[in-house]
Coordinates of C-alpha atoms in Angstrom, one line a residue:
X1 CA -0.2 33.2 -16.0
X2 CA 0.8 31.8 -19.3
X3 CA -0.6 28.2 -19.2
X4 CA 2.7 26.9 -20.8
X5 CA 4.7 28.0 -17.7
X6 CA 4.7 27.2 -14.0
X7 CA 1.4 25.5 -13.4
X8 CA -1.6 24.3 -15.5
X9 CA -5.1 23.5 -14.3
X10 CA -7.5 21.6 -16.6
X11 CA -10.5 19.2 -16.4
X12 CA -8.6 16.0 -17.3
X13 CA -5.0 15.1 -17.7
X14 CA -4.0 12.2 -20.1
X15 CA -0.5 10.8 -19.7
X16 CA 0.6 9.1 -22.9
X17 CA 0.0 10.3 -26.5
X18 CA -0.1 6.8 -28.0
X19 CA -3.3 5.7 -29.8
X20 CA -5.3 5.0 -26.6
X21 CA -4.3 8.2 -24.9
X22 CA -5.1 10.4 -27.9
X23 CA -8.3 8.5 -28.5
X24 CA -9.7 9.2 -25.0
X25 CA -8.6 12.8 -25.3
X26 CA -10.5 13.1 -28.6
X27 CA -13.6 11.6 -27.1
X28 CA -13.5 14.0 -24.1
X29 CA -12.9 16.9 -26.4
X30 CA -15.9 16.0 -28.5
X31 CA -17.9 16.3 -25.3
X32 CA -16.5 19.8 -24.5
X33 CA -14.1 18.6 -21.7
X34 CA -10.8 20.4 -21.4
X35 CA -7.9 18.0 -21.8
X36 CA -4.1 18.3 -21.4
X37 CA -2.1 15.4 -22.9
X38 CA 1.5 14.8 -21.8
X39 CA 3.9 12.6 -23.8
X40 CA 7.6 12.1 -23.0
X41 CA 8.5 11.3 -26.7
X42 CA 9.5 14.0 -29.2
X43 CA 6.4 13.4 -31.3
X44 CA 4.1 10.8 -32.6
X45 CA 5.6 7.3 -33.0
X46 CA 7.3 6.2 -36.2
X47 CA 7.0 2.5 -35.2
X48 CA 4.2 0.4 -36.8
X49 CA 3.3 -1.6 -33.7
X50 CA -0.4 -2.1 -33.7
X51 CA -1.7 -3.1 -37.1
X52 CA -5.4 -4.1 -36.8
X53 CA -8.4 -1.9 -35.9
X54 CA -11.9 -3.3 -35.6
X55 CA -15.4 -2.0 -36.3
X56 CA -16.0 -1.2 -32.6
X57 CA -13.0 1.1 -32.6
X58 CA -14.2 2.8 -35.8
X59 CA -17.6 3.4 -34.3
X60 CA -15.8 5.0 -31.3
X61 CA -14.0 7.3 -33.7
X62 CA -17.4 8.2 -35.1
X63 CA -18.3 9.5 -31.7
X64 CA -15.1 11.6 -31.6
X65 CA -16.0 13.0 -35.0
X66 CA -13.0 11.7 -36.8
X67 CA -14.1 8.3 -38.3
X68 CA -13.7 9.7 -41.8
X69 CA -10.1 10.7 -41.1
X70 CA -9.3 7.2 -39.8
X71 CA -11.0 5.5 -42.7
X72 CA -8.4 7.2 -44.9
X73 CA -5.6 5.2 -43.5
X74 CA -7.1 1.6 -43.3
X75 CA -7.6 -1.3 -45.6
X76 CA -11.3 -2.3 -45.3
X77 CA -10.5 -5.8 -43.9
X78 CA -12.5 -9.1 -44.3
X79 CA -11.3 -11.0 -41.2
X80 CA -8.6 -13.6 -40.7
X81 CA -7.9 -16.7 -42.7
X82 CA -6.5 -19.7 -40.8
X83 CA -4.2 -22.4 -42.4
X84 CA -3.5 -25.9 -41.2
X85 CA -0.2 -27.7 -40.5
X86 CA 0.4 -28.0 -44.3
X87 CA -0.4 -24.4 -45.0
X88 CA -3.7 -25.3 -46.6
X89 CA -6.8 -23.1 -45.8
X90 CA -8.9 -24.3 -42.9
X91 CA -11.4 -21.4 -42.7
X92 CA -11.8 -17.7 -42.8
X93 CA -13.2 -15.9 -39.8
X94 CA -15.4 -12.9 -40.7
X95 CA -18.1 -10.7 -39.1
X96 CA -21.2 -12.7 -38.2
X97 CA -23.3 -9.8 -39.6
X98 CA -21.3 -7.7 -42.0
X99 CA -21.3 -4.0 -41.3
X100 CA -23.4 -4.4 -38.2
X101 CA -21.6 -1.6 -36.4
X102 CA -21.6 0.6 -39.6
X103 CA -17.9 -0.1 -40.4
X104 CA -15.8 -2.9 -41.9
X105 CA -15.0 -5.6 -39.5
X106 CA -11.2 -6.0 -39.0
X107 CA -8.9 -3.5 -40.7
X108 CA -5.1 -3.4 -41.2
X109 CA -3.5 0.0 -40.7
X110 CA -0.1 1.5 -39.8
X111 CA 0.2 2.9 -36.2
X112 CA 2.2 6.0 -37.3
X113 CA -0.6 6.9 -39.7
X114 CA -3.2 6.6 -36.9
X115 CA -1.2 8.6 -34.4
X116 CA -0.7 11.4 -36.9
X117 CA -4.5 11.5 -37.6
X118 CA -5.2 11.6 -33.9
X119 CA -2.6 14.3 -33.2
X120 CA -3.9 16.4 -36.0
X121 CA -7.4 16.1 -34.6
X122 CA -6.3 17.1 -31.1
X123 CA -4.3 20.0 -32.4
X124 CA -7.5 21.3 -34.2
X125 CA -9.5 21.1 -31.0
X126 CA -9.8 24.2 -28.8
X127 CA -10.3 21.8 -25.8
X128 CA -7.0 20.0 -26.1
X129 CA -3.4 21.0 -25.1
X130 CA -1.1 18.4 -26.6
X131 CA 2.4 18.5 -25.1
X132 CA 5.4 16.3 -26.2
X133 CA 8.8 16.1 -24.5
X134 CA 7.0 16.2 -21.1
X135 CA 7.8 13.4 -18.6
X136 CA 5.8 12.8 -15.5
X137 CA 7.9 12.5 -12.3
X138 CA 5.4 12.7 -9.5
X139 CA 1.7 12.2 -8.6
X140 CA -0.4 13.5 -5.8
X141 CA -4.1 13.8 -5.1
X142 CA -6.5 15.2 -2.5
X143 CA -10.3 15.3 -2.1
X144 CA -10.7 17.8 -4.9
X145 CA -7.9 17.5 -7.4
X146 CA -5.2 15.3 -8.8
X147 CA -1.7 16.8 -9.3
X148 CA 1.2 15.8 -11.5
X149 CA 4.8 17.1 -11.6
X150 CA 6.4 16.8 -15.0
X151 CA 9.7 17.9 -16.6
X152 CA 9.3 19.5 -20.0
X153 CA 10.8 22.1 -22.4
X154 CA 9.8 24.8 -19.9
X155 CA 11.4 23.0 -16.9
X156 CA 9.4 21.7 -14.0
X157 CA 5.6 22.2 -14.4
X158 CA 2.8 21.3 -12.0
X159 CA -0.4 20.1 -13.5
X160 CA -3.8 19.9 -11.7
X161 CA -7.0 18.3 -12.9
X162 CA -10.2 16.6 -11.8
X163 CA -8.9 13.3 -13.1
X164 CA -5.8 11.8 -14.6
X165 CA -5.9 9.0 -17.2
X166 CA -2.8 6.9 -17.4
X167 CA -2.5 5.6 -21.0
X168 CA 1.3 5.5 -20.9
X169 CA 1.9 1.9 -22.0
X170 CA 3.1 -1.4 -20.5
X171 CA 5.8 0.4 -18.5
X172 CA 3.4 2.9 -17.2
X173 CA 4.9 5.7 -15.1
X174 CA 1.5 6.4 -13.6
X175 CA 1.0 2.8 -12.5
X176 CA 4.5 2.5 -11.2
X177 CA 4.3 5.7 -9.1
X178 CA 1.4 4.2 -7.3
X179 CA 3.1 0.8 -6.8
X180 CA 0.4 -0.8 -8.7
X181 CA 1.5 -4.1 -10.2
X182 CA 0.2 -6.4 -13.0
X183 CA -0.8 -10.0 -12.4
X184 CA -0.3 -12.7 -15.0
X185 CA 2.7 -14.0 -16.8
X186 CA 5.3 -13.5 -19.5
X187 CA 5.8 -16.3 -22.1
X188 CA 9.2 -17.7 -23.0
X189 CA 8.5 -18.0 -26.8
X190 CA 10.4 -15.5 -28.9
X191 CA 8.8 -14.0 -32.0
X192 CA 10.3 -12.0 -34.8
X193 CA 8.2 -9.2 -36.2
X194 CA 9.1 -7.5 -39.5
X195 CA 7.2 -4.7 -41.1
X196 CA 8.0 -4.6 -44.8
X197 CA 7.5 -2.2 -47.7
X198 CA 6.8 -2.8 -51.4
X199 CA 5.2 -6.2 -50.6
X200 CA 3.3 -8.2 -53.2
X201 CA 0.5 -9.3 -50.9
X202 CA -2.8 -7.6 -51.7
X203 CA -5.2 -9.7 -49.5
X204 CA -7.7 -7.8 -47.3
X205 CA -7.4 -10.4 -44.5
X206 CA -4.8 -11.5 -42.1
X207 CA -3.3 -15.0 -42.5
X208 CA -2.4 -17.2 -39.5
X209 CA -0.3 -20.2 -40.6
X210 CA -0.5 -23.1 -38.1
X211 CA 2.6 -24.9 -39.4
X212 CA 4.3 -26.4 -36.3
X213 CA 7.6 -26.3 -38.1
X214 CA 7.4 -22.5 -38.3
X215 CA 4.2 -20.9 -37.0
X216 CA 3.7 -17.5 -38.6
X217 CA 1.3 -14.6 -39.3
X218 CA 1.0 -12.4 -42.3
X219 CA -1.0 -9.2 -42.3
X220 CA -1.0 -7.1 -45.6
X221 CA -1.5 -3.4 -45.1
X222 CA -2.0 -0.3 -47.1
X223 CA 0.1 0.7 -50.1
X224 CA 2.4 -2.3 -50.0
X225 CA 3.1 -2.5 -46.3
X226 CA 3.0 -6.0 -44.8
X227 CA 3.6 -7.4 -41.3
X228 CA 5.3 -10.8 -40.9
X229 CA 5.6 -12.5 -37.6
X230 CA 7.6 -15.7 -37.1
X231 CA 8.1 -18.0 -34.2
X232 CA 11.8 -18.2 -33.4
X233 CA 13.7 -21.2 -31.9
X234 CA 16.7 -21.6 -29.7
X235 CA 19.7 -19.8 -31.1
X236 CA 17.8 -17.7 -33.6
X237 CA 17.3 -14.5 -31.5
X238 CA 16.6 -13.0 -28.1
X239 CA 14.0 -10.4 -27.1
X240 CA 14.8 -6.7 -27.3
X241 CA 17.4 -7.2 -30.0
X242 CA 17.2 -6.4 -33.6
X243 CA 17.1 -9.6 -35.8
X244 CA 19.8 -10.1 -38.4
X245 CA 18.6 -9.2 -41.9
X246 CA 19.6 -12.5 -43.3
X247 CA 17.3 -14.3 -40.9
X248 CA 14.4 -12.1 -42.0
X249 CA 15.3 -12.6 -45.6
X250 CA 15.3 -16.4 -45.1
X251 CA 11.9 -16.4 -43.2
X252 CA 10.1 -14.3 -45.8
X253 CA 11.7 -16.0 -48.8
X254 CA 8.6 -18.3 -49.5
X255 CA 6.6 -15.1 -50.0
X256 CA 8.9 -12.5 -51.5
X257 CA 12.4 -11.3 -52.3
X258 CA 13.7 -8.9 -49.7
X259 CA 16.3 -6.2 -49.6
X260 CA 17.4 -4.2 -46.6
X261 CA 15.5 -1.1 -47.7
X262 CA 12.3 -3.1 -47.7
X263 CA 12.4 -3.6 -43.9
X264 CA 10.7 -0.7 -42.1
X265 CA 11.0 -2.2 -38.6
X266 CA 12.1 -5.5 -37.2
X267 CA 12.2 -6.7 -33.6
X268 CA 12.3 -9.8 -31.5
X269 CA 9.9 -10.0 -28.6
X270 CA 8.2 -12.1 -25.9
X271 CA 4.5 -11.4 -25.2
X272 CA 2.8 -10.8 -21.9
X273 CA -0.6 -11.8 -20.6
X274 CA -1.1 -9.5 -17.6
X275 CA -3.8 -7.4 -16.0
X276 CA -3.2 -4.5 -13.5
X277 CA -4.4 -5.3 -10.0
X278 CA -6.2 -1.9 -9.8
X279 CA -7.5 0.2 -12.7
X280 CA -8.4 3.1 -10.4
X281 CA -6.5 4.9 -7.7
X282 CA -8.8 7.7 -6.5
X283 CA -8.6 10.3 -9.2
X284 CA -6.2 8.3 -11.4
X285 CA -7.3 5.7 -14.0
X286 CA -5.4 3.2 -16.2
X287 CA -6.2 2.5 -19.9
X288 CA -4.8 0.4 -22.6
X289 CA -1.4 -1.4 -22.1
X290 CA -1.0 0.5 -18.8
X291 CA -4.0 -1.6 -17.6
X292 CA -3.6 -4.8 -19.5
X293 CA -1.3 -6.5 -22.0
X294 CA -2.1 -9.6 -24.2
X295 CA -0.6 -11.8 -26.9
X296 CA -1.2 -10.5 -30.4
X297 CA -2.9 -13.6 -31.8
X298 CA -6.5 -12.2 -31.5
X299 CA -5.5 -8.7 -32.8
X300 CA -7.2 -7.2 -29.7
X301 CA -4.5 -5.3 -27.9
X302 CA -5.1 -1.8 -29.2
X303 CA -8.8 -2.5 -29.7
X304 CA -9.2 -3.4 -26.1
X305 CA -7.6 -0.1 -25.2
X306 CA -10.0 1.8 -27.4
X307 CA -12.8 0.0 -25.6
X308 CA -11.4 1.3 -22.4
X309 CA -11.5 4.8 -23.8
X310 CA -15.0 4.4 -25.0
X311 CA -16.2 3.1 -21.7
X312 CA -14.5 5.7 -19.5
X313 CA -14.6 8.9 -21.5
X314 CA -18.4 9.5 -21.4
X315 CA -18.5 8.8 -17.7
X316 CA -15.7 11.2 -17.0
X317 CA -17.4 13.8 -19.1
X318 CA -20.7 13.4 -17.2
X319 CA -19.0 13.8 -13.9
X320 CA -16.8 16.8 -14.9
X321 CA -19.9 18.5 -16.4
X322 CA -21.8 18.0 -13.2
X323 CA -24.4 15.6 -14.6
X324 CA -23.4 12.6 -12.6
X325 CA -21.7 11.8 -9.3
X326 CA -18.1 10.5 -9.0
X327 CA -19.4 7.1 -7.9
X328 CA -20.3 6.1 -11.4
X329 CA -16.6 6.0 -12.3
X330 CA -16.2 2.9 -10.2
X331 CA -18.1 1.1 -12.9
X332 CA -15.2 1.5 -15.3
X333 CA -13.1 -1.2 -13.7
X334 CA -16.1 -3.3 -12.8
X335 CA -17.2 -3.4 -16.5
X336 CA -13.9 -3.4 -18.4
X337 CA -11.5 -5.5 -16.4
X338 CA -13.4 -8.8 -16.7
X339 CA -13.8 -8.4 -20.4
X340 CA -10.1 -7.6 -20.8
X341 CA -9.2 -10.7 -18.8
X342 CA -11.4 -12.8 -21.1
X343 CA -9.7 -11.4 -24.2
X344 CA -6.3 -12.0 -22.6
X345 CA -7.2 -15.6 -21.9
X346 CA -8.6 -16.1 -25.5
X347 CA -5.4 -14.6 -27.0
X348 CA -3.3 -17.1 -25.0
X349 CA -5.5 -20.0 -26.1
X350 CA -5.3 -19.0 -29.7
X351 CA -1.5 -18.8 -29.5
X352 CA -1.2 -22.2 -27.8
X353 CA -3.5 -23.9 -30.4
X354 CA -3.1 -22.1 -33.7
X355 CA 0.6 -21.4 -33.2
X356 CA 1.6 -24.7 -31.6
X357 CA 5.0 -26.2 -32.4
X358 CA 3.8 -29.7 -31.6
X359 CA 3.1 -31.8 -34.8
X360 CA 0.7 -34.0 -32.7
X361 CA -1.3 -31.1 -31.4
X362 CA -1.4 -29.5 -34.8
X363 CA -2.7 -32.7 -36.4
X364 CA -5.4 -33.1 -33.8
X365 CA -6.4 -29.4 -34.1
X366 CA -6.8 -29.7 -37.8
X367 CA -8.8 -32.9 -37.5
X368 CA -11.2 -31.4 -35.0
X369 CA -11.7 -28.1 -36.8
X370 CA -12.4 -29.9 -40.1
X371 CA -15.0 -32.1 -38.4
X372 CA -16.6 -29.1 -36.8
X373 CA -16.8 -27.2 -40.1
X374 CA -18.9 -30.1 -41.5
X375 CA -21.7 -28.9 -39.1
X376 CA -23.8 -25.8 -39.3
X377 CA -23.0 -25.0 -35.6
X378 CA -19.3 -25.6 -36.1
X379 CA -19.1 -23.4 -39.2
X380 CA -20.8 -20.6 -37.3
X381 CA -18.5 -21.0 -34.3
X382 CA -15.3 -20.6 -36.4
X383 CA -16.4 -18.6 -39.4
X384 CA -18.4 -16.1 -37.4
X385 CA -15.7 -15.9 -34.6
X386 CA -18.2 -17.0 -31.9
X387 CA -15.1 -18.0 -29.9
X388 CA -14.3 -14.4 -29.3
X389 CA -15.5 -13.2 -25.9
X390 CA -18.1 -10.4 -26.3
X391 CA -18.6 -7.7 -23.8
X392 CA -21.6 -8.2 -21.5
X393 CA -21.9 -6.1 -18.4
X394 CA -23.7 -7.8 -15.6
X395 CA -22.4 -5.3 -13.0
X396 CA -21.8 -1.6 -13.2
X397 CA -24.2 0.8 -14.8
X398 CA -26.8 -1.7 -15.6
X399 CA -30.2 -1.6 -13.9
X400 CA -31.9 -4.8 -15.2
X401 CA -31.0 -8.4 -15.8
X402 CA -31.4 -8.1 -19.6
X403 CA -29.2 -5.1 -19.9
X404 CA -25.4 -4.8 -20.5
X405 CA -25.3 -5.7 -24.2
X406 CA -24.1 -3.4 -27.1
X407 CA -26.6 -2.3 -29.7
X408 CA -25.5 -2.3 -33.3
X409 CA -25.7 0.6 -35.7
X410 CA -28.2 -0.3 -38.4
X411 CA -29.4 1.9 -41.2
X412 CA -32.6 3.5 -40.2
X413 CA -35.2 6.0 -41.5
X414 CA -36.1 8.9 -39.2
X415 CA -39.8 9.7 -39.9
X416 CA -39.8 13.4 -38.8
X417 CA -37.0 14.6 -41.0
X418 CA -37.3 11.8 -43.6
X419 CA -33.6 11.1 -43.2
X420 CA -31.9 7.7 -43.9
X421 CA -28.7 7.3 -41.8
X422 CA -26.9 5.1 -39.4
X423 CA -28.4 4.8 -35.9
X424 CA -25.8 6.9 -34.0
X425 CA -26.1 9.7 -36.5
X426 CA -29.8 10.0 -35.8
X427 CA -30.0 9.5 -32.0
X428 CA -26.8 11.5 -31.1
X429 CA -23.9 10.7 -28.8
X430 CA -25.8 11.0 -25.5
X431 CA -28.3 8.8 -23.7
X432 CA -31.2 7.4 -25.8
X433 CA -34.5 5.9 -24.8
X434 CA -36.3 3.5 -27.1
X435 CA -39.9 2.1 -26.9
X436 CA -40.0 -1.0 -29.0
X437 CA -43.6 -1.6 -30.1
X438 CA -44.8 -0.1 -26.8
X439 CA -48.1 1.6 -26.2
X440 CA -47.8 5.3 -27.0
X441 CA -49.5 6.1 -23.6
X442 CA -46.6 4.5 -21.8
X443 CA -44.3 7.3 -22.8
X444 CA -46.0 9.5 -20.2
X445 CA -44.7 7.3 -17.5
X446 CA -41.0 7.4 -18.7
X447 CA -40.9 11.2 -19.1
X448 CA -39.2 11.7 -15.8
X449 CA -36.5 9.1 -16.7
X450 CA -35.9 10.7 -20.1
X451 CA -35.6 14.1 -18.6
X452 CA -33.2 13.0 -15.9
X453 CA -30.8 11.5 -18.5
X454 CA -31.4 14.1 -21.2
X455 CA -32.2 11.2 -23.4
X456 CA -33.5 11.4 -27.0
X457 CA -36.7 9.4 -27.3
X458 CA -37.5 7.0 -30.1
X459 CA -40.4 4.7 -31.0
X460 CA -39.3 1.6 -32.8
X461 CA -42.2 -0.1 -34.6
X462 CA -41.8 -3.7 -35.6
X463 CA -43.6 -5.5 -38.4
X464 CA -43.3 -2.9 -41.2
X465 CA -45.8 -0.4 -39.8
X466 CA -45.8 3.4 -39.7
X467 CA -47.4 4.5 -36.5
X468 CA -49.0 7.9 -36.3
X469 CA -49.5 8.3 -32.5
X470 CA -46.2 7.9 -30.6
X471 CA -46.4 10.6 -28.0
X472 CA -43.3 12.7 -27.7
X473 CA -41.0 10.1 -29.3
X474 CA -39.6 10.3 -32.8
X475 CA -40.0 7.3 -35.0
X476 CA -37.2 5.0 -36.4
X477 CA -38.2 2.7 -39.2
X478 CA -36.3 -0.3 -40.5
X479 CA -34.7 -0.2 -44.0
X480 CA -32.7 -3.4 -44.4
X481 CA -33.7 -5.7 -41.5
X482 CA -30.9 -4.3 -39.2
X483 CA -33.2 -2.4 -36.9
X484 CA -35.4 -5.4 -36.5
X485 CA -32.4 -7.6 -35.8
X486 CA -31.1 -5.3 -33.1
X487 CA -34.4 -4.7 -31.3
X488 CA -36.5 -7.8 -31.8
X489 CA -35.4 -9.3 -28.5
X490 CA -36.7 -6.1 -26.8
X491 CA -40.2 -6.1 -28.4
X492 CA -42.8 -4.6 -26.0
X493 CA -40.1 -3.1 -23.8
X494 CA -38.3 0.2 -23.1
X495 CA -34.6 0.3 -23.7
X496 CA -32.3 2.9 -22.1
X497 CA -29.1 3.1 -24.1
X498 CA -25.9 4.5 -22.7
X499 CA -23.7 6.9 -24.6
X500 CA -21.3 4.0 -25.3
X501 CA -24.1 2.1 -27.0
X502 CA -24.6 -0.5 -24.2
X503 CA -28.0 -1.0 -22.8
X504 CA -28.4 0.4 -19.3
X505 CA -31.9 -1.0 -18.7
X506 CA -34.5 -3.1 -20.5
X507 CA -37.9 -3.3 -18.9
X508 CA -41.6 -3.9 -19.4
X509 CA -43.6 -0.6 -19.1
X510 CA -45.2 -1.8 -15.9
X511 CA -41.7 -1.8 -14.3
X512 CA -41.0 1.8 -15.0
X513 CA -41.1 3.0 -11.4
X514 CA -38.6 0.4 -10.3
X515 CA -36.1 1.4 -13.1
X516 CA -36.6 5.1 -12.2
X517 CA -35.6 4.3 -8.6
X518 CA -32.7 2.0 -9.5
X519 CA -31.1 4.5 -11.8
X520 CA -31.6 7.6 -9.6
X521 CA -28.1 7.4 -8.2
X522 CA -26.5 7.6 -11.6
X523 CA -27.3 11.3 -12.1
X524 CA -26.4 14.3 -10.0

């Protein structure tokens, strides 16, 4: 039967062709998994909603093989500058270690550009069937398959797959059909968002103005685009209505002259801070805004959704390809939901402090921040964004107490091929096993583990040495201090690194039998 008519059977169904849905589809396709993507819109979005993509997300696109395409639509950002109640600079938050993940830290972009890049990548892939104008109307599942009913250009079509990924936004049809609700709250504050063209701003950083008279945010983009966000007050506008042009003109007047044709998009909105009660319903999973929504003040809404995709895609691929049991998929919610909750809470705190409308709170905020910036610890806290919750998995697919942290992507030298490249380019997109200054003889004991996970094996020498006897392992050597920085804490240990670049196990060679036993349930 023609797969465009009647019924379709595939490995994975993705509902929603926004940035998160297309990202997870691209990651699955890069691992050879068949994916059908369903989207009720006519095509990719023309609305520039999300505007900031971070280095973690760009590293994820590297795994999908499209980082170069995405780099073509960003401004290589340098963080966020914060201003006090009098609109004077307080500090600029940047990456603690520039280029640690192999990409610029926090990068403005236009969502329509990203969606088009992703759609083009999916359309090039033999593994992906991307369908617009297709609305899901029903969900079912049994012990073997998940089923969807959808209305599209061909009429009613039934779809079946091993798994369904709901990335269909804050009003998720998938979540709603299961009666799954979100816990949290909506906030009464109304904000005006205006995306403008031909803007004079050329800064490569976002600007958060903590002026209690009119809190506002400015994010310059590519080729003269610029996002303005202003706190509105009683009588100035209501959510879900288009703001009057004269109000937009008045608000941006301190920064530029504005004519109607300069406004690409303008909306009033209230933000939500909510988390879905369940991220998994049997063979159905939620990602992105379908799973969580947060205020925009940390710039982490889309980036959190891309983290969801990075965490789930490789696990789905391992199960579908028969390498791992279904039970490992329970770790998705276990690992991602707490971190999403922490980011939501931080976004709320930033909004209440940085964007306060209380002159008293703003004055006290500025006083405390300036005092902290006089100390080395305080400067690091603010300027290196140490207030941002970092992902650390203490439960899920972690086998030892020291595991669950992400490894950066330093520049390394691979001794066999005499190649200098970023870590991920050398070790590949699967599992990796590192021996950090370990005895070459200890590699014999971990051979079973490496074989089970299909892991590439790497010896990491510390102290500027070039070892000659490393058993079966290749040798990675430091070029700029980055490899030492990432692995110093693991000296004398083996490190099992997951495909999403989080450590699964860190152990002394003497504990190899215990790690082999603990991880045995992770592979089929």
